[in-house]
Amino acid sequence: DGRFLQLNPTMAKSLGFPKEHIIGKTITEILPGEIGEFRLSMIKKALIEWQPQSFEDYRDKRYFHSTYIPTKLKEGDICQVIVEEITETKLYEQELTAYNDRLKQINHELRDFAYVVSHDLQEPIRSVLEFTKRLMRDYSELLDEQGNGYMFRIQNAAKRMQTLIFDLLSYSRVNTKSQSFSQVKLTQILRGVL
């Protein structure tokens, strides 16, 4: 019937009454309304199904995890109740969830930023490549060897920058869509690095 036969001082304190006031009373007398009724239903369920019943609840600005365990005694079947305050853990979980949600938002913003920046950076590089190509085509005979060398270096630097931008764009897409693996020639990459 959900009557308290025994309890420890910590449980009495969490219920808000002296131990002597609780012993002999039912859970619905100590916790009236839905809270008590729910706990009584968990006691009955544990005893009927002969399976422990666990749940979490929030009351008095604190979180609790309760387990109701059916137990056989000489005097009859009882239900042992183990209650653990988990407020600190719950608050930490909520903080972690909020932090995780913020990280997801920041990552999304970074992917968007990388995509926009990479597209915006491509235009001036295309212009540099196009104008150096025209200069080399139309005015290479007017430039000395050093001038042509400079134009060649400008074009190579612009092409490297273009490659970096494409790589940045690819990197920003890594988490947004699956990409299949492909074989690469390491010799070619090492030559590029050297």
mmCIF file with all atom_site columns, C-alpha atoms in Angstrom:
data_model
loop_
_atom_site.group_PDB
_atom_site.id
_atom_site.type_symbol
_atom_site.label_atom_id
_atom_site.label_alt_id
_atom_site.label_comp_id
_atom_site.label_asym_id
_atom_site.label_entity_id
_atom_site.label_seq_id
_atom_site.pdbx_PDB_ins_code
_atom_site.Cartn_x
_atom_site.Cartn_y
_atom_site.Cartn_z
_atom_site.occupancy
_atom_site.B_iso_or_equiv
_atom_site.pdbx_formal_charge
_atom_site.auth_seq_id
_atom_site.auth_comp_id
_atom_site.auth_asym_id
_atom_site.auth_atom_id
_atom_site.pdbx_PDB_model_num
ATOM 1   C CA . ASP A 1 1   ? 0.000  0.000   0.000   1.00 0.00 ? 1   ASP A CA 1
ATOM 2   C CA . GLY A 1 2   ? 3.051  2.298   -0.251  1.00 0.00 ? 2   GLY A CA 1
ATOM 3   C CA . ARG A 1 3   ? 3.478  2.619   3.510   1.00 0.00 ? 3   ARG A CA 1
ATOM 4   C CA . PHE A 1 4   ? 6.904  3.561   4.874   1.00 0.00 ? 4   PHE A CA 1
ATOM 5   C CA . LEU A 1 5   ? 8.311  0.799   7.104   1.00 0.00 ? 5   LEU A CA 1
ATOM 6   C CA . GLN A 1 6   ? 11.806 2.232   7.421   1.00 0.00 ? 6   GLN A CA 1
ATOM 7   C CA . LEU A 1 7   ? 13.938 4.982   5.894   1.00 0.00 ? 7   LEU A CA 1
ATOM 8   C CA . ASN A 1 8   ? 17.282 6.624   6.423   1.00 0.00 ? 8   ASN A CA 1
ATOM 9   C CA . PRO A 1 9   ? 17.779 10.243  7.579   1.00 0.00 ? 9   PRO A CA 1
ATOM 10  C CA . THR A 1 10  ? 18.859 11.379  4.098   1.00 0.00 ? 10  THR A CA 1
ATOM 11  C CA . MET A 1 11  ? 15.581 10.161  2.571   1.00 0.00 ? 11  MET A CA 1
ATOM 12  C CA . ALA A 1 12  ? 13.604 11.814  5.359   1.00 0.00 ? 12  ALA A CA 1
ATOM 13  C CA . LYS A 1 13  ? 15.465 15.066  4.748   1.00 0.00 ? 13  LYS A CA 1
ATOM 14  C CA . SER A 1 14  ? 14.788 14.897  0.993   1.00 0.00 ? 14  SER A CA 1
ATOM 15  C CA . LEU A 1 15  ? 11.069 14.381  1.715   1.00 0.00 ? 15  LEU A CA 1
ATOM 16  C CA . GLY A 1 16  ? 11.130 17.369  4.068   1.00 0.00 ? 16  GLY A CA 1
ATOM 17  C CA . PHE A 1 17  ? 9.888  15.678  7.258   1.00 0.00 ? 17  PHE A CA 1
ATOM 18  C CA . PRO A 1 18  ? 11.460 14.138  10.371  1.00 0.00 ? 18  PRO A CA 1
ATOM 19  C CA . LYS A 1 19  ? 11.922 10.366  10.107  1.00 0.00 ? 19  LYS A CA 1
ATOM 20  C CA . GLU A 1 20  ? 9.442  9.749   12.953  1.00 0.00 ? 20  GLU A CA 1
ATOM 21  C CA . HIS A 1 21  ? 6.738  11.687  11.089  1.00 0.00 ? 21  HIS A CA 1
ATOM 22  C CA . ILE A 1 22  ? 7.108  9.526   7.960   1.00 0.00 ? 22  ILE A CA 1
ATOM 23  C CA . ILE A 1 23  ? 7.271  5.962   9.354   1.00 0.00 ? 23  ILE A CA 1
ATOM 24  C CA . GLY A 1 24  ? 3.841  4.310   9.127   1.00 0.00 ? 24  GLY A CA 1
ATOM 25  C CA . LYS A 1 25  ? 2.431  6.812   6.636   1.00 0.00 ? 25  LYS A CA 1
ATOM 26  C CA . THR A 1 26  ? 1.813  6.110   2.948   1.00 0.00 ? 26  THR A CA 1
ATOM 27  C CA . ILE A 1 27  ? 3.657  7.749   0.095   1.00 0.00 ? 27  ILE A CA 1
ATOM 28  C CA . THR A 1 28  ? 0.454  9.563   -0.917  1.00 0.00 ? 28  THR A CA 1
ATOM 29  C CA . GLU A 1 29  ? 0.135  11.041  2.576   1.00 0.00 ? 29  GLU A CA 1
ATOM 30  C CA . ILE A 1 30  ? 3.704  12.325  2.512   1.00 0.00 ? 30  ILE A CA 1
ATOM 31  C CA . LEU A 1 31  ? 3.624  13.398  -1.161  1.00 0.00 ? 31  LEU A CA 1
ATOM 32  C CA . PRO A 1 32  ? -0.005 14.246  -1.962  1.00 0.00 ? 32  PRO A CA 1
ATOM 33  C CA . GLY A 1 33  ? -1.337 14.655  -5.488  1.00 0.00 ? 33  GLY A CA 1
ATOM 34  C CA . GLU A 1 34  ? 0.165  13.383  -8.741  1.00 0.00 ? 34  GLU A CA 1
ATOM 35  C CA . ILE A 1 35  ? 3.679  12.997  -7.315  1.00 0.00 ? 35  ILE A CA 1
ATOM 36  C CA . GLY A 1 36  ? 2.565  10.544  -4.624  1.00 0.00 ? 36  GLY A CA 1
ATOM 37  C CA . GLU A 1 37  ? 0.111  8.747   -6.913  1.00 0.00 ? 37  GLU A CA 1
ATOM 38  C CA . PHE A 1 38  ? 2.809  8.190   -9.529  1.00 0.00 ? 38  PHE A CA 1
ATOM 39  C CA . ARG A 1 39  ? 5.200  6.748   -6.937  1.00 0.00 ? 39  ARG A CA 1
ATOM 40  C CA . LEU A 1 40  ? 2.488  4.465   -5.562  1.00 0.00 ? 40  LEU A CA 1
ATOM 41  C CA . SER A 1 41  ? 1.805  3.216   -9.098  1.00 0.00 ? 41  SER A CA 1
ATOM 42  C CA . MET A 1 42  ? 5.552  2.466   -9.532  1.00 0.00 ? 42  MET A CA 1
ATOM 43  C CA . ILE A 1 43  ? 5.559  0.494   -6.255  1.00 0.00 ? 43  ILE A CA 1
ATOM 44  C CA . LYS A 1 44  ? 2.550  -1.551  -7.408  1.00 0.00 ? 44  LYS A CA 1
ATOM 45  C CA . LYS A 1 45  ? 4.074  -2.123  -10.845 1.00 0.00 ? 45  LYS A CA 1
ATOM 46  C CA . ALA A 1 46  ? 7.377  -3.310  -9.323  1.00 0.00 ? 46  ALA A CA 1
ATOM 47  C CA . LEU A 1 47  ? 5.543  -5.781  -7.066  1.00 0.00 ? 47  LEU A CA 1
ATOM 48  C CA . ILE A 1 48  ? 3.134  -7.021  -9.763  1.00 0.00 ? 48  ILE A CA 1
ATOM 49  C CA . GLU A 1 49  ? 5.776  -7.457  -12.487 1.00 0.00 ? 49  GLU A CA 1
ATOM 50  C CA . TRP A 1 50  ? 8.469  -8.351  -9.958  1.00 0.00 ? 50  TRP A CA 1
ATOM 51  C CA . GLN A 1 51  ? 10.871 -6.122  -11.856 1.00 0.00 ? 51  GLN A CA 1
ATOM 52  C CA . PRO A 1 52  ? 12.734 -3.027  -10.619 1.00 0.00 ? 52  PRO A CA 1
ATOM 53  C CA . GLN A 1 53  ? 11.188 0.223   -11.834 1.00 0.00 ? 53  GLN A CA 1
ATOM 54  C CA . SER A 1 54  ? 13.332 3.319   -12.389 1.00 0.00 ? 54  SER A CA 1
ATOM 55  C CA . PHE A 1 55  ? 12.506 6.904   -13.258 1.00 0.00 ? 55  PHE A CA 1
ATOM 56  C CA . GLU A 1 56  ? 13.847 10.410  -12.995 1.00 0.00 ? 56  GLU A CA 1
ATOM 57  C CA . ASP A 1 57  ? 11.939 13.388  -11.682 1.00 0.00 ? 57  ASP A CA 1
ATOM 58  C CA . TYR A 1 58  ? 12.354 17.036  -10.826 1.00 0.00 ? 58  TYR A CA 1
ATOM 59  C CA . ARG A 1 59  ? 11.022 18.635  -7.685  1.00 0.00 ? 59  ARG A CA 1
ATOM 60  C CA . ASP A 1 60  ? 12.019 21.479  -5.396  1.00 0.00 ? 60  ASP A CA 1
ATOM 61  C CA . LYS A 1 61  ? 14.568 22.623  -8.007  1.00 0.00 ? 61  LYS A CA 1
ATOM 62  C CA . ARG A 1 62  ? 16.417 19.290  -7.735  1.00 0.00 ? 62  ARG A CA 1
ATOM 63  C CA . TYR A 1 63  ? 16.667 16.199  -9.936  1.00 0.00 ? 63  TYR A CA 1
ATOM 64  C CA . PHE A 1 64  ? 16.323 12.668  -8.575  1.00 0.00 ? 64  PHE A CA 1
ATOM 65  C CA . HIS A 1 65  ? 16.762 9.149   -9.929  1.00 0.00 ? 65  HIS A CA 1
ATOM 66  C CA . SER A 1 66  ? 14.581 6.617   -8.140  1.00 0.00 ? 66  SER A CA 1
ATOM 67  C CA . THR A 1 67  ? 14.610 2.822   -8.334  1.00 0.00 ? 67  THR A CA 1
ATOM 68  C CA . TYR A 1 68  ? 11.853 0.698   -6.814  1.00 0.00 ? 68  TYR A CA 1
ATOM 69  C CA . ILE A 1 69  ? 13.029 -2.872  -6.139  1.00 0.00 ? 69  ILE A CA 1
ATOM 70  C CA . PRO A 1 70  ? 10.605 -5.692  -5.207  1.00 0.00 ? 70  PRO A CA 1
ATOM 71  C CA . THR A 1 71  ? 11.959 -7.734  -2.273  1.00 0.00 ? 71  THR A CA 1
ATOM 72  C CA . LYS A 1 72  ? 10.728 -10.866 -0.499  1.00 0.00 ? 72  LYS A CA 1
ATOM 73  C CA . LEU A 1 73  ? 10.824 -10.943 3.295   1.00 0.00 ? 73  LEU A CA 1
ATOM 74  C CA . LYS A 1 74  ? 9.453  -13.455 5.824   1.00 0.00 ? 74  LYS A CA 1
ATOM 75  C CA . GLU A 1 75  ? 6.782  -10.907 6.722   1.00 0.00 ? 75  GLU A CA 1
ATOM 76  C CA . GLY A 1 76  ? 5.759  -10.413 3.080   1.00 0.00 ? 76  GLY A CA 1
ATOM 77  C CA . ASP A 1 77  ? 6.716  -8.640  -0.112  1.00 0.00 ? 77  ASP A CA 1
ATOM 78  C CA . ILE A 1 78  ? 8.050  -5.102  0.188   1.00 0.00 ? 78  ILE A CA 1
ATOM 79  C CA . CYS A 1 79  ? 9.444  -2.564  -2.197  1.00 0.00 ? 79  CYS A CA 1
ATOM 80  C CA . GLN A 1 80  ? 12.852 -1.087  -1.466  1.00 0.00 ? 80  GLN A CA 1
ATOM 81  C CA . VAL A 1 81  ? 13.269 2.456   -2.724  1.00 0.00 ? 81  VAL A CA 1
ATOM 82  C CA . ILE A 1 82  ? 16.664 3.858   -3.659  1.00 0.00 ? 82  ILE A CA 1
ATOM 83  C CA . VAL A 1 83  ? 16.722 7.572   -4.447  1.00 0.00 ? 83  VAL A CA 1
ATOM 84  C CA . GLU A 1 84  ? 19.814 9.356   -5.703  1.00 0.00 ? 84  GLU A CA 1
ATOM 85  C CA . GLU A 1 85  ? 19.990 13.100  -6.170  1.00 0.00 ? 85  GLU A CA 1
ATOM 86  C CA . ILE A 1 86  ? 21.392 13.764  -9.643  1.00 0.00 ? 86  ILE A CA 1
ATOM 87  C CA . THR A 1 87  ? 20.995 17.552  -9.802  1.00 0.00 ? 87  THR A CA 1
ATOM 88  C CA . GLU A 1 88  ? 24.685 18.189  -10.428 1.00 0.00 ? 88  GLU A CA 1
ATOM 89  C CA . THR A 1 89  ? 24.827 15.559  -13.183 1.00 0.00 ? 89  THR A CA 1
ATOM 90  C CA . LYS A 1 90  ? 21.657 16.871  -14.839 1.00 0.00 ? 90  LYS A CA 1
ATOM 91  C CA . LEU A 1 91  ? 22.870 20.470  -14.767 1.00 0.00 ? 91  LEU A CA 1
ATOM 92  C CA . TYR A 1 92  ? 26.187 19.330  -16.241 1.00 0.00 ? 92  TYR A CA 1
ATOM 93  C CA . GLU A 1 93  ? 24.334 17.389  -18.986 1.00 0.00 ? 93  GLU A CA 1
ATOM 94  C CA . GLN A 1 94  ? 22.226 20.464  -19.778 1.00 0.00 ? 94  GLN A CA 1
ATOM 95  C CA . GLU A 1 95  ? 25.349 22.620  -19.917 1.00 0.00 ? 95  GLU A CA 1
ATOM 96  C CA . LEU A 1 96  ? 27.059 20.052  -22.151 1.00 0.00 ? 96  LEU A CA 1
ATOM 97  C CA . THR A 1 97  ? 24.029 19.878  -24.454 1.00 0.00 ? 97  THR A CA 1
ATOM 98  C CA . ALA A 1 98  ? 23.881 23.669  -24.734 1.00 0.00 ? 98  ALA A CA 1
ATOM 99  C CA . TYR A 1 99  ? 27.632 23.771  -25.420 1.00 0.00 ? 99  TYR A CA 1
ATOM 100 C CA . ASN A 1 100 ? 27.290 21.017  -28.037 1.00 0.00 ? 100 ASN A CA 1
ATOM 101 C CA . ASP A 1 101 ? 24.416 22.861  -29.733 1.00 0.00 ? 101 ASP A CA 1
ATOM 102 C CA . ARG A 1 102 ? 26.515 26.035  -29.790 1.00 0.00 ? 102 ARG A CA 1
ATOM 103 C CA . LEU A 1 103 ? 29.453 24.124  -31.306 1.00 0.00 ? 103 LEU A CA 1
ATOM 104 C CA . LYS A 1 104 ? 27.187 22.726  -34.018 1.00 0.00 ? 104 LYS A CA 1
ATOM 105 C CA . GLN A 1 105 ? 25.966 26.239  -34.792 1.00 0.00 ? 105 GLN A CA 1
ATOM 106 C CA . ILE A 1 106 ? 29.538 27.606  -34.896 1.00 0.00 ? 106 ILE A CA 1
ATOM 107 C CA . ASN A 1 107 ? 30.663 24.748  -37.171 1.00 0.00 ? 107 ASN A CA 1
ATOM 108 C CA . HIS A 1 108 ? 27.740 25.432  -39.478 1.00 0.00 ? 108 HIS A CA 1
ATOM 109 C CA . GLU A 1 109 ? 28.621 29.140  -39.558 1.00 0.00 ? 109 GLU A CA 1
ATOM 110 C CA . LEU A 1 110 ? 32.286 28.306  -40.237 1.00 0.00 ? 110 LEU A CA 1
ATOM 111 C CA . ARG A 1 111 ? 31.328 26.031  -43.152 1.00 0.00 ? 111 ARG A CA 1
ATOM 112 C CA . ASP A 1 112 ? 29.143 28.792  -44.579 1.00 0.00 ? 112 ASP A CA 1
ATOM 113 C CA . PHE A 1 113 ? 31.912 31.333  -44.048 1.00 0.00 ? 113 PHE A CA 1
ATOM 114 C CA . ALA A 1 114 ? 34.530 29.129  -45.731 1.00 0.00 ? 114 ALA A CA 1
ATOM 115 C CA . TYR A 1 115 ? 32.208 28.561  -48.681 1.00 0.00 ? 115 TYR A CA 1
ATOM 116 C CA . VAL A 1 116 ? 31.466 32.289  -49.138 1.00 0.00 ? 116 VAL A CA 1
ATOM 117 C CA . VAL A 1 117 ? 35.080 33.351  -48.630 1.00 0.00 ? 117 VAL A CA 1
ATOM 118 C CA . SER A 1 118 ? 36.399 30.761  -51.046 1.00 0.00 ? 118 SER A CA 1
ATOM 119 C CA . HIS A 1 119 ? 33.973 31.897  -53.741 1.00 0.00 ? 119 HIS A CA 1
ATOM 120 C CA . ASP A 1 120 ? 34.702 35.579  -53.099 1.00 0.00 ? 120 ASP A CA 1
ATOM 121 C CA . LEU A 1 121 ? 38.465 34.987  -53.228 1.00 0.00 ? 121 LEU A CA 1
ATOM 122 C CA . GLN A 1 122 ? 38.277 33.187  -56.552 1.00 0.00 ? 122 GLN A CA 1
ATOM 123 C CA . GLU A 1 123 ? 37.255 36.281  -58.527 1.00 0.00 ? 123 GLU A CA 1
ATOM 124 C CA . PRO A 1 124 ? 40.351 38.437  -57.895 1.00 0.00 ? 124 PRO A CA 1
ATOM 125 C CA . ILE A 1 125 ? 42.616 35.439  -58.500 1.00 0.00 ? 125 ILE A CA 1
ATOM 126 C CA . ARG A 1 126 ? 40.895 34.729  -61.810 1.00 0.00 ? 126 ARG A CA 1
ATOM 127 C CA . SER A 1 127 ? 41.521 38.378  -62.709 1.00 0.00 ? 127 SER A CA 1
ATOM 128 C CA . VAL A 1 128 ? 45.216 38.168  -61.756 1.00 0.00 ? 128 VAL A CA 1
ATOM 129 C CA . LEU A 1 129 ? 45.623 34.993  -63.820 1.00 0.00 ? 129 LEU A CA 1
ATOM 130 C CA . GLU A 1 130 ? 43.785 36.433  -66.815 1.00 0.00 ? 130 GLU A CA 1
ATOM 131 C CA . PHE A 1 131 ? 45.693 39.750  -66.844 1.00 0.00 ? 131 PHE A CA 1
ATOM 132 C CA . THR A 1 132 ? 49.110 38.119  -66.370 1.00 0.00 ? 132 THR A CA 1
ATOM 133 C CA . LYS A 1 133 ? 48.248 35.726  -69.208 1.00 0.00 ? 133 LYS A CA 1
ATOM 134 C CA . ARG A 1 134 ? 47.398 38.706  -71.461 1.00 0.00 ? 134 ARG A CA 1
ATOM 135 C CA . LEU A 1 135 ? 50.544 40.556  -70.402 1.00 0.00 ? 135 LEU A CA 1
ATOM 136 C CA . MET A 1 136 ? 52.694 37.515  -71.171 1.00 0.00 ? 136 MET A CA 1
ATOM 137 C CA . ARG A 1 137 ? 50.927 36.973  -74.491 1.00 0.00 ? 137 ARG A CA 1
ATOM 138 C CA . ASP A 1 138 ? 50.907 40.587  -75.703 1.00 0.00 ? 138 ASP A CA 1
ATOM 139 C CA . TYR A 1 139 ? 53.948 42.183  -74.021 1.00 0.00 ? 139 TYR A CA 1
ATOM 140 C CA . SER A 1 140 ? 56.457 39.391  -73.322 1.00 0.00 ? 140 SER A CA 1
ATOM 141 C CA . GLU A 1 141 ? 58.813 40.676  -76.058 1.00 0.00 ? 141 GLU A CA 1
ATOM 142 C CA . LEU A 1 142 ? 58.840 44.105  -74.351 1.00 0.00 ? 142 LEU A CA 1
ATOM 143 C CA . LEU A 1 143 ? 59.874 42.587  -70.996 1.00 0.00 ? 143 LEU A CA 1
ATOM 144 C CA . ASP A 1 144 ? 63.378 41.414  -70.306 1.00 0.00 ? 144 ASP A CA 1
ATOM 145 C CA . GLU A 1 145 ? 64.140 37.974  -68.907 1.00 0.00 ? 145 GLU A CA 1
ATOM 146 C CA . GLN A 1 146 ? 63.696 39.177  -65.317 1.00 0.00 ? 146 GLN A CA 1
ATOM 147 C CA . GLY A 1 147 ? 60.298 40.797  -66.137 1.00 0.00 ? 147 GLY A CA 1
ATOM 148 C CA . ASN A 1 148 ? 59.074 37.586  -67.797 1.00 0.00 ? 148 ASN A CA 1
ATOM 149 C CA . GLY A 1 149 ? 60.332 35.663  -64.741 1.00 0.00 ? 149 GLY A CA 1
ATOM 150 C CA . TYR A 1 150 ? 58.269 37.924  -62.495 1.00 0.00 ? 150 TYR A CA 1
ATOM 151 C CA . MET A 1 151 ? 55.162 37.353  -64.622 1.00 0.00 ? 151 MET A CA 1
ATOM 152 C CA . PHE A 1 152 ? 55.757 33.599  -64.489 1.00 0.00 ? 152 PHE A CA 1
ATOM 153 C CA . ARG A 1 153 ? 56.076 33.745  -60.678 1.00 0.00 ? 153 ARG A CA 1
ATOM 154 C CA . ILE A 1 154 ? 52.895 35.839  -60.368 1.00 0.00 ? 154 ILE A CA 1
ATOM 155 C CA . GLN A 1 155 ? 51.000 33.250  -62.405 1.00 0.00 ? 155 GLN A CA 1
ATOM 156 C CA . ASN A 1 156 ? 52.369 30.352  -60.341 1.00 0.00 ? 156 ASN A CA 1
ATOM 157 C CA . ALA A 1 157 ? 51.541 32.107  -57.067 1.00 0.00 ? 157 ALA A CA 1
ATOM 158 C CA . ALA A 1 158 ? 47.994 32.849  -58.294 1.00 0.00 ? 158 ALA A CA 1
ATOM 159 C CA . LYS A 1 159 ? 47.537 29.214  -59.354 1.00 0.00 ? 159 LYS A CA 1
ATOM 160 C CA . ARG A 1 160 ? 48.733 28.020  -55.929 1.00 0.00 ? 160 ARG A CA 1
ATOM 161 C CA . MET A 1 161 ? 46.312 30.443  -54.274 1.00 0.00 ? 161 MET A CA 1
ATOM 162 C CA . GLN A 1 162 ? 43.513 29.122  -56.491 1.00 0.00 ? 162 GLN A CA 1
ATOM 163 C CA . THR A 1 163 ? 44.391 25.558  -55.442 1.00 0.00 ? 163 THR A CA 1
ATOM 164 C CA . LEU A 1 164 ? 44.347 26.590  -51.772 1.00 0.00 ? 164 LEU A CA 1
ATOM 165 C CA . ILE A 1 165 ? 40.906 28.137  -52.222 1.00 0.00 ? 165 ILE A CA 1
ATOM 166 C CA . PHE A 1 166 ? 39.566 24.987  -53.912 1.00 0.00 ? 166 PHE A CA 1
ATOM 167 C CA . ASP A 1 167 ? 41.039 22.926  -51.068 1.00 0.00 ? 167 ASP A CA 1
ATOM 168 C CA . LEU A 1 168 ? 39.430 25.228  -48.496 1.00 0.00 ? 168 LEU A CA 1
ATOM 169 C CA . LEU A 1 169 ? 36.106 24.816  -50.264 1.00 0.00 ? 169 LEU A CA 1
ATOM 170 C CA . SER A 1 170 ? 36.522 21.019  -50.307 1.00 0.00 ? 170 SER A CA 1
ATOM 171 C CA . TYR A 1 171 ? 37.438 21.029  -46.632 1.00 0.00 ? 171 TYR A CA 1
ATOM 172 C CA . SER A 1 172 ? 34.357 23.076  -45.764 1.00 0.00 ? 172 SER A CA 1
ATOM 173 C CA . ARG A 1 173 ? 32.225 20.407  -47.460 1.00 0.00 ? 173 ARG A CA 1
ATOM 174 C CA . VAL A 1 174 ? 33.814 17.430  -45.695 1.00 0.00 ? 174 VAL A CA 1
ATOM 175 C CA . ASN A 1 175 ? 31.104 17.198  -43.025 1.00 0.00 ? 175 ASN A CA 1
ATOM 176 C CA . THR A 1 176 ? 28.205 18.309  -45.199 1.00 0.00 ? 176 THR A CA 1
ATOM 177 C CA . LYS A 1 177 ? 28.282 15.582  -47.796 1.00 0.00 ? 177 LYS A CA 1
ATOM 178 C CA . SER A 1 178 ? 29.975 12.247  -48.010 1.00 0.00 ? 178 SER A CA 1
ATOM 179 C CA . GLN A 1 179 ? 32.888 12.016  -50.373 1.00 0.00 ? 179 GLN A CA 1
ATOM 180 C CA . SER A 1 180 ? 34.237 8.796   -51.733 1.00 0.00 ? 180 SER A CA 1
ATOM 181 C CA . PHE A 1 181 ? 37.847 7.870   -51.236 1.00 0.00 ? 181 PHE A CA 1
ATOM 182 C CA . SER A 1 182 ? 40.120 8.099   -54.243 1.00 0.00 ? 182 SER A CA 1
ATOM 183 C CA . GLN A 1 183 ? 43.684 7.111   -54.978 1.00 0.00 ? 183 GLN A CA 1
ATOM 184 C CA . VAL A 1 184 ? 46.273 9.858   -55.054 1.00 0.00 ? 184 VAL A CA 1
ATOM 185 C CA . LYS A 1 185 ? 49.817 9.922   -56.398 1.00 0.00 ? 185 LYS A CA 1
ATOM 186 C CA . LEU A 1 186 ? 51.985 10.725  -53.413 1.00 0.00 ? 186 LEU A CA 1
ATOM 187 C CA . THR A 1 187 ? 54.986 11.404  -55.653 1.00 0.00 ? 187 THR A CA 1
ATOM 188 C CA . GLN A 1 188 ? 53.090 14.249  -57.283 1.00 0.00 ? 188 GLN A CA 1
ATOM 189 C CA . ILE A 1 189 ? 52.089 15.686  -53.890 1.00 0.00 ? 189 ILE A CA 1
ATOM 190 C CA . LEU A 1 190 ? 55.659 15.435  -52.556 1.00 0.00 ? 190 LEU A CA 1
ATOM 191 C CA . ARG A 1 191 ? 57.016 17.185  -55.671 1.00 0.00 ? 191 ARG A CA 1
ATOM 192 C CA . GLY A 1 192 ? 54.489 19.965  -55.131 1.00 0.00 ? 192 GLY A CA 1
ATOM 193 C CA . VAL A 1 193 ? 55.542 20.294  -51.492 1.00 0.00 ? 193 VAL A CA 1
ATOM 194 C CA . LEU A 1 194 ? 59.237 20.353  -52.420 1.00 0.00 ? 194 LEU A CA 1
#
